[in-house]
Short mmCIF file of C-alpha atoms and ligand atoms in Angstrom, two decimals:
data_model
loop_
_atom_site.label_atom_id
_atom_site.label_comp_id
_atom_site.label_asym_id
_atom_site.label_seq_id
_atom_site.Cartn_x
_atom_site.Cartn_y
_atom_site.Cartn_z
CA UNK A 26 97.91 66.44 38.03
CA UNK A 27 95.74 68.65 35.92
CA UNK A 28 93.05 68.00 38.47
CA UNK A 29 95.16 69.32 41.30
CA UNK A 30 95.95 72.52 39.44
CA UNK A 31 92.27 73.02 38.67
CA UNK A 32 91.34 72.46 42.28
CA UNK A 33 94.01 74.90 43.42
CA UNK A 34 92.89 77.60 40.98
CA UNK A 35 89.21 77.09 41.85
CA UNK A 36 89.68 77.14 45.64
CA UNK A 37 92.12 80.06 45.47
CA UNK A 38 89.54 82.04 43.47
CA UNK A 39 86.85 81.19 46.01
CA UNK A 40 89.16 82.27 48.85
CA UNK A 41 89.94 85.54 47.09
CA UNK A 42 86.26 86.15 46.48
CA UNK A 43 85.11 85.53 50.07
CA UNK A 44 83.55 88.76 51.25
CA UNK A 45 83.58 88.04 54.96
CA UNK A 46 84.81 85.53 57.56
CA UNK A 47 81.69 83.44 57.29
CA UNK A 48 81.99 83.06 53.53
CA UNK A 49 85.69 82.21 53.91
CA UNK A 50 84.87 79.48 56.36
CA UNK A 51 82.38 77.91 53.97
CA UNK A 52 85.12 77.80 51.30
CA UNK A 53 87.61 76.32 53.78
CA UNK A 54 85.22 73.56 54.88
CA UNK A 55 84.32 72.70 51.27
CA UNK A 56 88.01 72.19 50.38
CA UNK A 57 89.84 71.30 53.55
CA UNK A 58 87.15 70.23 55.99
CA UNK A 59 86.74 66.53 56.93
CA UNK A 60 84.61 65.85 53.88
CA UNK A 61 86.21 68.54 51.74
CA UNK A 62 87.49 68.00 48.25
CA UNK A 63 91.19 67.91 49.21
CA UNK A 64 90.58 65.72 52.23
CA UNK A 65 88.74 63.17 50.08
CA UNK A 66 91.72 63.02 47.71
CA UNK A 67 94.04 62.47 50.69
CA UNK A 68 91.93 59.52 51.66
CA UNK A 69 92.31 57.98 48.20
CA UNK A 70 96.10 57.89 48.62
CA UNK A 71 95.78 54.68 50.65
CA UNK A 72 94.31 52.75 47.75
CA UNK A 73 96.88 53.90 45.18
CA UNK A 74 99.77 51.88 43.85
CA UNK A 75 103.02 52.76 45.64
CA UNK A 76 104.65 54.65 42.73
CA UNK A 77 101.55 56.62 42.09
CA UNK A 78 101.31 57.46 45.78
CA UNK A 79 104.94 58.56 45.82
CA UNK A 80 104.29 61.00 43.08
CA UNK A 81 100.82 62.13 44.02
CA UNK A 82 101.26 62.29 47.84
CA UNK A 83 103.77 65.16 48.11
CA UNK A 84 101.87 67.23 45.56
CA UNK A 85 98.61 66.74 47.38
CA UNK A 86 100.29 67.68 50.64
CA UNK A 87 101.77 70.79 49.09
CA UNK A 88 98.34 71.76 47.76
CA UNK A 89 96.80 71.31 51.17
CA UNK A 90 99.49 73.46 52.82
CA UNK A 91 99.21 76.20 50.25
CA UNK A 92 95.45 76.35 50.55
CA UNK A 93 95.65 76.40 54.34
CA UNK A 94 98.13 79.26 54.11
CA UNK A 95 95.88 81.10 51.65
CA UNK A 96 92.90 80.77 54.01
CA UNK A 97 95.00 82.10 56.86
CA UNK A 98 96.22 85.08 54.86
CA UNK A 99 92.71 85.91 53.74
CA UNK A 100 91.35 85.56 57.28
CA UNK A 101 93.97 87.97 58.62
CA UNK A 102 93.07 90.47 55.92
CA UNK A 103 89.32 90.14 56.59
CA UNK A 104 89.83 90.57 60.33
CA UNK A 105 91.92 93.69 59.80
CA UNK A 106 89.20 95.04 57.52
CA UNK A 107 86.55 94.32 60.14
CA UNK A 108 88.55 96.15 62.79
CA UNK A 109 89.01 99.12 60.49
CA UNK A 110 85.25 99.28 59.92
CA UNK A 111 84.54 99.08 63.66
CA UNK A 112 87.02 101.80 64.47
CA UNK A 113 85.53 104.01 61.81
CA UNK A 114 81.92 103.47 62.88
CA UNK A 115 82.25 103.38 66.69
CA UNK A 116 83.33 106.51 68.47
CA UNK A 117 83.91 106.92 72.20
CA UNK A 118 82.95 110.25 73.72
CA UNK A 119 85.65 110.63 76.36
CA UNK A 120 84.01 113.82 77.64
CA UNK A 121 80.94 111.89 78.95
CA UNK A 122 80.88 111.48 82.75
CA UNK A 123 81.75 107.97 83.95
CA UNK A 124 78.99 105.75 85.32
CA UNK A 125 79.02 106.52 89.04
CA UNK A 126 80.16 103.72 91.36
CA UNK A 127 77.91 103.63 94.43
CA UNK A 128 80.02 104.69 97.40
CA UNK A 129 79.37 103.96 101.05
CA UNK A 130 79.67 106.66 103.69
CA UNK A 131 80.60 106.77 107.36
CA UNK A 132 77.61 107.08 109.69
CA UNK A 133 77.73 110.26 111.83
CA UNK A 134 77.84 108.14 115.00
CA UNK A 135 80.89 106.23 113.75
CA UNK A 136 82.44 109.51 112.70
CA UNK A 137 81.95 111.04 116.14
CA UNK A 138 83.28 107.86 117.82
CA UNK A 139 86.40 108.18 115.67
CA UNK A 140 86.80 111.89 116.41
CA UNK A 141 86.29 111.32 120.14
CA UNK A 142 88.78 108.44 120.19
CA UNK A 143 91.34 110.58 118.35
CA UNK A 144 91.00 113.47 120.81
CA UNK A 145 91.30 111.27 123.90
CA UNK A 146 94.10 109.23 122.33
CA UNK A 147 96.09 112.46 122.12
CA UNK A 148 95.59 112.83 125.89
CA UNK A 149 96.87 109.30 126.51
CA UNK A 150 93.58 107.39 126.84
CA UNK A 151 93.15 103.82 125.59
CA UNK A 152 89.95 102.22 124.30
CA UNK A 153 88.16 99.68 126.50
CA UNK A 154 85.08 97.63 125.68
CA UNK A 155 82.49 95.52 127.46
CA UNK A 156 79.46 93.41 126.55
CA UNK A 157 76.05 94.89 125.65
CA UNK A 158 74.35 92.18 127.74
CA UNK A 159 75.27 92.78 131.34
CA UNK A 160 74.50 91.51 134.80
CA UNK A 161 72.85 93.54 137.52
CA UNK A 162 76.19 93.52 139.34
CA UNK A 163 78.14 95.35 136.62
CA UNK A 164 75.34 97.68 135.52
CA UNK A 165 74.15 98.69 139.00
CA UNK A 166 75.47 97.04 142.15
CA UNK A 167 79.21 97.52 141.64
CA UNK A 168 78.47 101.09 140.57
CA UNK A 169 77.04 101.78 144.01
CA UNK A 170 73.35 101.73 143.09
CA UNK A 171 71.75 100.58 146.36
CA UNK A 172 69.30 97.65 146.02
CA UNK A 173 65.77 98.87 145.24
CA UNK A 174 67.15 102.37 144.75
CA UNK A 175 64.86 104.46 142.50
CA UNK A 176 67.82 105.23 140.22
CA UNK A 177 67.53 101.65 138.94
CA UNK A 178 63.99 102.39 137.76
CA UNK A 179 65.01 105.71 136.24
CA UNK A 180 67.15 103.78 133.80
CA UNK A 181 64.15 102.15 132.06
CA UNK A 182 66.05 98.91 131.89
CA UNK A 183 65.38 96.14 129.36
CA UNK A 184 65.58 92.92 131.40
CA UNK A 185 65.87 89.39 130.03
CA UNK A 186 63.81 86.53 131.44
CA UNK A 187 65.21 85.15 134.68
CA UNK A 188 68.03 82.58 134.43
CA UNK A 189 67.78 79.29 136.34
CA UNK A 190 69.40 80.86 139.40
CA UNK A 191 66.69 83.57 139.41
CA UNK A 192 68.95 86.42 138.28
CA UNK A 193 68.02 88.46 135.25
CA UNK A 194 70.52 89.67 132.69
CA UNK A 195 69.86 93.06 131.12
CA UNK A 196 70.87 95.28 128.21
CA UNK A 197 73.35 97.73 129.70
CA UNK A 198 71.70 101.10 130.33
CA UNK A 199 75.01 102.98 130.20
CA UNK A 200 78.68 102.35 129.41
CA UNK A 201 79.65 102.72 133.08
CA UNK A 202 79.86 98.92 133.62
CA UNK A 203 83.02 99.05 131.50
CA UNK A 204 84.59 101.00 134.40
CA UNK A 205 84.10 97.97 136.64
CA UNK A 206 85.37 95.46 134.07
CA UNK A 207 88.43 97.59 133.32
CA UNK A 208 89.32 98.05 136.99
CA UNK A 209 88.78 94.33 137.72
CA UNK A 210 91.18 93.48 134.89
CA UNK A 211 93.74 95.99 136.22
CA UNK A 212 93.50 94.51 139.72
CA UNK A 213 93.91 91.00 138.31
CA UNK A 214 96.94 92.08 136.30
CA UNK A 215 98.53 93.65 139.39
CA UNK A 216 97.94 90.38 141.29
CA UNK A 217 99.35 88.21 138.48
CA UNK A 218 102.44 90.36 137.98
CA UNK A 219 103.07 91.11 141.64
CA UNK A 220 103.41 94.78 140.70
CA UNK A 221 101.36 97.64 142.05
CA UNK A 222 98.14 98.68 140.34
CA UNK A 223 98.82 100.32 136.99
CA UNK A 224 97.27 103.70 136.26
CA UNK A 225 94.00 103.49 134.34
CA UNK A 226 93.12 105.94 131.62
CA UNK A 227 90.43 104.63 129.29
CA UNK A 228 87.47 105.65 127.21
CA UNK A 229 84.75 103.12 126.40
CA UNK A 230 82.58 103.92 123.38
CA UNK A 231 79.56 101.71 122.84
CA UNK A 232 75.86 101.00 122.54
CA UNK A 233 73.48 101.46 125.43
CA UNK A 234 69.78 100.66 125.81
CA UNK A 235 66.77 102.12 127.56
CA UNK A 236 63.06 101.65 127.05
CA UNK A 237 62.39 105.15 125.74
CA UNK A 238 61.49 106.71 122.39
CA UNK A 239 60.79 110.26 121.18
CA UNK A 240 62.55 112.94 119.12
CA UNK A 241 65.58 112.97 121.40
CA UNK A 242 65.48 109.38 122.74
CA UNK A 243 65.82 106.02 121.00
CA UNK A 244 65.77 102.59 122.71
CA UNK A 245 69.35 102.07 121.54
CA UNK A 246 71.79 104.96 121.73
CA UNK A 247 75.51 105.55 122.13
CA UNK A 248 77.75 106.73 124.93
CA UNK A 249 81.43 107.21 125.57
CA UNK A 250 82.56 106.49 129.10
CA UNK A 251 85.79 107.85 130.49
CA UNK A 252 87.78 106.71 133.51
CA UNK A 253 91.04 107.80 135.08
CA UNK A 254 92.40 106.13 138.23
CA UNK A 255 95.77 106.77 139.85
CA UNK A 256 97.00 108.23 143.10
CA UNK A 257 96.86 111.94 142.34
CA UNK A 258 94.16 112.82 139.80
CA UNK A 259 91.72 115.39 141.19
CA UNK A 260 88.66 117.40 140.19
CA UNK A 261 90.83 120.07 138.53
CA UNK A 262 92.13 117.45 136.08
CA UNK A 263 88.58 116.36 135.37
CA UNK A 264 87.53 119.90 134.51
CA UNK A 265 90.58 120.60 132.34
CA UNK A 266 90.27 117.30 130.49
CA UNK A 267 86.58 117.77 129.62
CA UNK A 268 87.01 121.44 128.76
CA UNK A 269 89.82 120.49 126.35
CA UNK A 270 87.72 117.69 124.91
CA UNK A 271 84.70 119.85 124.00
CA UNK A 272 86.87 122.59 122.51
CA UNK A 273 88.76 120.04 120.38
CA UNK A 274 85.52 118.32 119.41
CA UNK A 275 83.66 121.48 118.36
CA UNK A 276 86.87 122.95 116.96
CA UNK A 277 86.49 126.28 118.76
CA UNK A 278 86.79 127.78 122.24
CA UNK A 279 83.83 126.52 124.28
CA UNK A 280 82.62 128.07 127.51
CA UNK A 281 81.64 125.39 130.03
CA UNK A 282 80.19 125.27 133.51
CA UNK A 283 80.02 122.46 136.03
CA UNK A 284 76.76 122.08 137.95
CA UNK A 285 76.50 119.90 141.07
CA UNK A 286 74.48 116.76 140.42
CA UNK A 287 74.03 113.26 141.77
CA UNK A 288 75.26 109.93 140.37
CA UNK A 289 75.62 106.92 142.66
CA UNK A 290 79.09 106.07 141.31
CA UNK A 291 80.72 109.49 141.71
CA UNK A 292 81.22 111.87 144.64
CA UNK A 293 81.22 114.77 144.12
CA UNK A 294 79.19 114.53 140.90
CA UNK A 295 78.54 117.19 138.32
CA UNK A 296 76.93 117.80 135.00
CA UNK A 297 78.86 119.84 132.47
CA UNK A 298 77.00 122.45 130.43
CA UNK A 299 78.27 124.22 127.35
CA UNK A 300 77.38 127.80 126.44
CA UNK A 301 75.27 128.48 123.38
CA UNK A 302 73.01 131.05 121.81
CA UNK A 303 70.09 130.88 119.44
CA UNK A 304 70.36 132.93 116.27
CA UNK A 305 67.06 132.64 114.43
CA UNK A 306 66.48 128.91 114.08
CA UNK A 307 70.11 128.08 114.49
CA UNK A 308 71.90 126.96 117.64
CA UNK A 309 75.41 128.44 117.97
CA UNK A 310 77.62 126.52 120.33
CA UNK A 311 80.49 128.10 122.20
CA UNK A 312 79.38 131.29 123.88
CA UNK A 313 76.05 132.88 124.68
CA UNK A 314 73.55 133.37 127.43
CA UNK A 315 72.21 129.82 127.45
CA UNK A 316 73.55 126.55 128.85
CA UNK A 317 73.05 123.07 127.51
CA UNK A 318 73.78 119.91 129.50
CA UNK A 319 76.26 117.76 127.67
CA UNK A 320 77.66 115.11 130.02
CA UNK A 321 77.77 113.69 133.52
CA UNK A 322 80.97 113.34 135.50
CA UNK A 323 82.54 113.25 138.93
CA UNK A 324 85.22 111.80 141.18
CA UNK A 325 84.92 108.00 141.35
CA UNK A 326 83.02 107.02 144.50
CA UNK A 327 85.09 105.16 147.12
CA UNK A 328 82.44 102.41 147.12
CA UNK A 329 83.12 101.72 143.43
CA UNK A 330 86.82 101.30 144.11
CA UNK A 331 86.08 99.06 147.10
CA UNK A 332 83.71 96.91 144.97
CA UNK A 333 86.63 95.94 142.72
CA UNK A 334 89.18 95.57 145.52
CA UNK A 335 91.03 98.89 145.17
CA UNK A 336 91.89 100.85 148.30
CA UNK A 337 90.13 104.25 148.06
CA UNK A 338 92.54 105.70 150.61
CA UNK A 339 95.37 105.25 148.12
CA UNK A 340 93.71 105.49 144.71
CA UNK A 341 91.34 108.06 143.26
CA UNK A 342 90.27 109.46 139.93
CA UNK A 343 87.45 110.71 137.80
CA UNK A 344 84.84 109.34 135.44
CA UNK A 345 82.51 110.80 132.87
CA UNK A 346 79.81 109.68 130.48
CA UNK A 347 78.72 111.48 127.34
CA UNK A 348 75.88 110.82 124.90
CA UNK A 349 77.46 110.51 121.50
CA UNK A 350 74.32 110.79 119.35
CA UNK A 351 73.57 114.14 120.97
CA UNK A 352 77.09 115.37 120.23
CA UNK A 353 76.70 114.31 116.60
CA UNK A 354 73.34 116.16 116.34
CA UNK A 355 74.86 119.34 117.76
CA UNK A 356 78.05 119.32 115.71
CA UNK A 357 76.46 118.39 112.39
CA UNK A 358 73.05 120.07 112.77
CA UNK A 359 70.95 116.89 112.65
CA UNK A 360 67.45 117.60 113.97
CA UNK A 361 65.90 114.18 114.80
CA UNK A 362 67.70 111.42 116.64
CA UNK A 363 65.43 108.71 115.24
CA UNK A 364 66.75 109.34 111.72
CA UNK A 365 70.13 108.02 112.88
CA UNK A 366 68.74 104.51 112.94
CA UNK A 367 66.19 104.59 110.10
CA UNK A 368 68.70 103.18 107.56
CA UNK A 369 67.54 105.71 104.95
CA UNK A 370 70.06 105.74 102.10
CA UNK A 371 69.36 109.39 101.21
CA UNK A 372 69.85 110.50 104.79
CA UNK A 373 73.10 108.55 104.99
CA UNK A 374 74.35 110.09 101.75
CA UNK A 375 73.50 113.55 103.08
CA UNK A 376 74.83 113.28 106.62
CA UNK A 377 77.44 110.54 106.12
CA UNK A 378 81.17 111.18 105.81
CA UNK A 379 83.70 110.23 103.19
CA UNK A 380 85.65 107.11 104.15
CA UNK A 381 88.83 108.86 103.01
CA UNK A 382 90.93 110.97 105.43
CA UNK A 383 89.31 109.69 108.58
CA UNK A 384 90.90 110.71 111.87
CA UNK A 385 92.34 107.68 113.58
CA UNK A 386 94.26 106.78 116.68
CA UNK A 387 97.56 106.92 114.83
CA UNK A 388 97.20 110.37 113.32
CA UNK A 389 94.79 112.21 115.61
CA UNK A 390 92.62 114.98 114.19
CA UNK A 391 94.24 116.97 111.42
N1 DAH B 424 76.22 106.61 133.34
C1 DAH B 424 75.57 107.90 133.38
C2 DAH B 424 74.28 107.85 132.60
O1 DAH B 424 74.17 107.12 131.67
C3 DAH B 424 76.47 108.95 132.80
C4 DAH B 424 77.65 109.22 133.67
C5 DAH B 424 77.60 110.20 134.63
C6 DAH B 424 78.80 108.45 133.56
C7 DAH B 424 78.67 110.46 135.45
C8 DAH B 424 79.88 108.70 134.40
C9 DAH B 424 79.78 109.72 135.35
O2 DAH B 424 81.01 107.99 134.32
O3 DAH B 424 80.85 109.95 136.15
O4 DAH B 424 73.37 108.56 132.90
#
């Protein structure tokens, strides 16, 4: 009995004297661990006479519980002390700037695609798409390029090796093939539904390819195609629509002029120029004594309608094609087209756009 009291006093003193958690744990293991003093006594209970065990057992148990409790109390106190010390020694300077989180940005081409889509969406246009790898039929023939016509060469086409049937696929040189695919789908839908041909009003943004490279040309570039087909749309609509588009896009009144031109898939065809002036090194778009070509357009050629099975005596409309990279350079003052595709992080940070507050088809431009 005396023994137990001695042990209790000794271990309690050691617990009280432990200066940190490590020291406390050494005390705990020495008394209560598997081979600790108290545990060894517990083991001796088995070899005791029953009366002795009856008397000794509960006391030993009580000692064990008390010591366990004492360790716990001390540990809580030491931990609180440790926390106090940490709080006193560590300070957080809340005025320091936070570590910046690297943020992506919208590429100017994507931005201009989004702006263009928003403007045309407000005028009731839908988005249409087509494949980058095209056939000669969609890229040229159906668009009324005569066989062996020099216009085919002017496009600096990237051809693939010939297929087994001798035909060669190609990387589309413009987004105009989407006109053909869209009209074919509309004709098919009219056939399937038994209804008359639905009006078409689409824009087709996408990548285009030509074997060409200098400060204003890259082998891959971007265009937006536009197409309207119904029974009544005329050249006046074409002019109004494109005039409205450039003014919305450049966010100011823009003077435009239409110059006669030739494209195989439109008749009459025109190029649209916008007015600008040079002030020092700067180009100011809107008014001025100079003209800059910005897009091609025209009334859809009857042969194009015939190629997809639409009667040109009943249906008519206009089409246009605009180089998007060029628009982005003009609007955002970017001097070299090749930088668009150099994947230079600094350039992207400088010319890129915040992903927040993007115009979209639901909201239009704010
Ligand atoms: N596809 C022409 C090109 O890339 C641009 C173009 C001109 C498209 C007139 C049109 C159009 O739809 O009507 O050079």
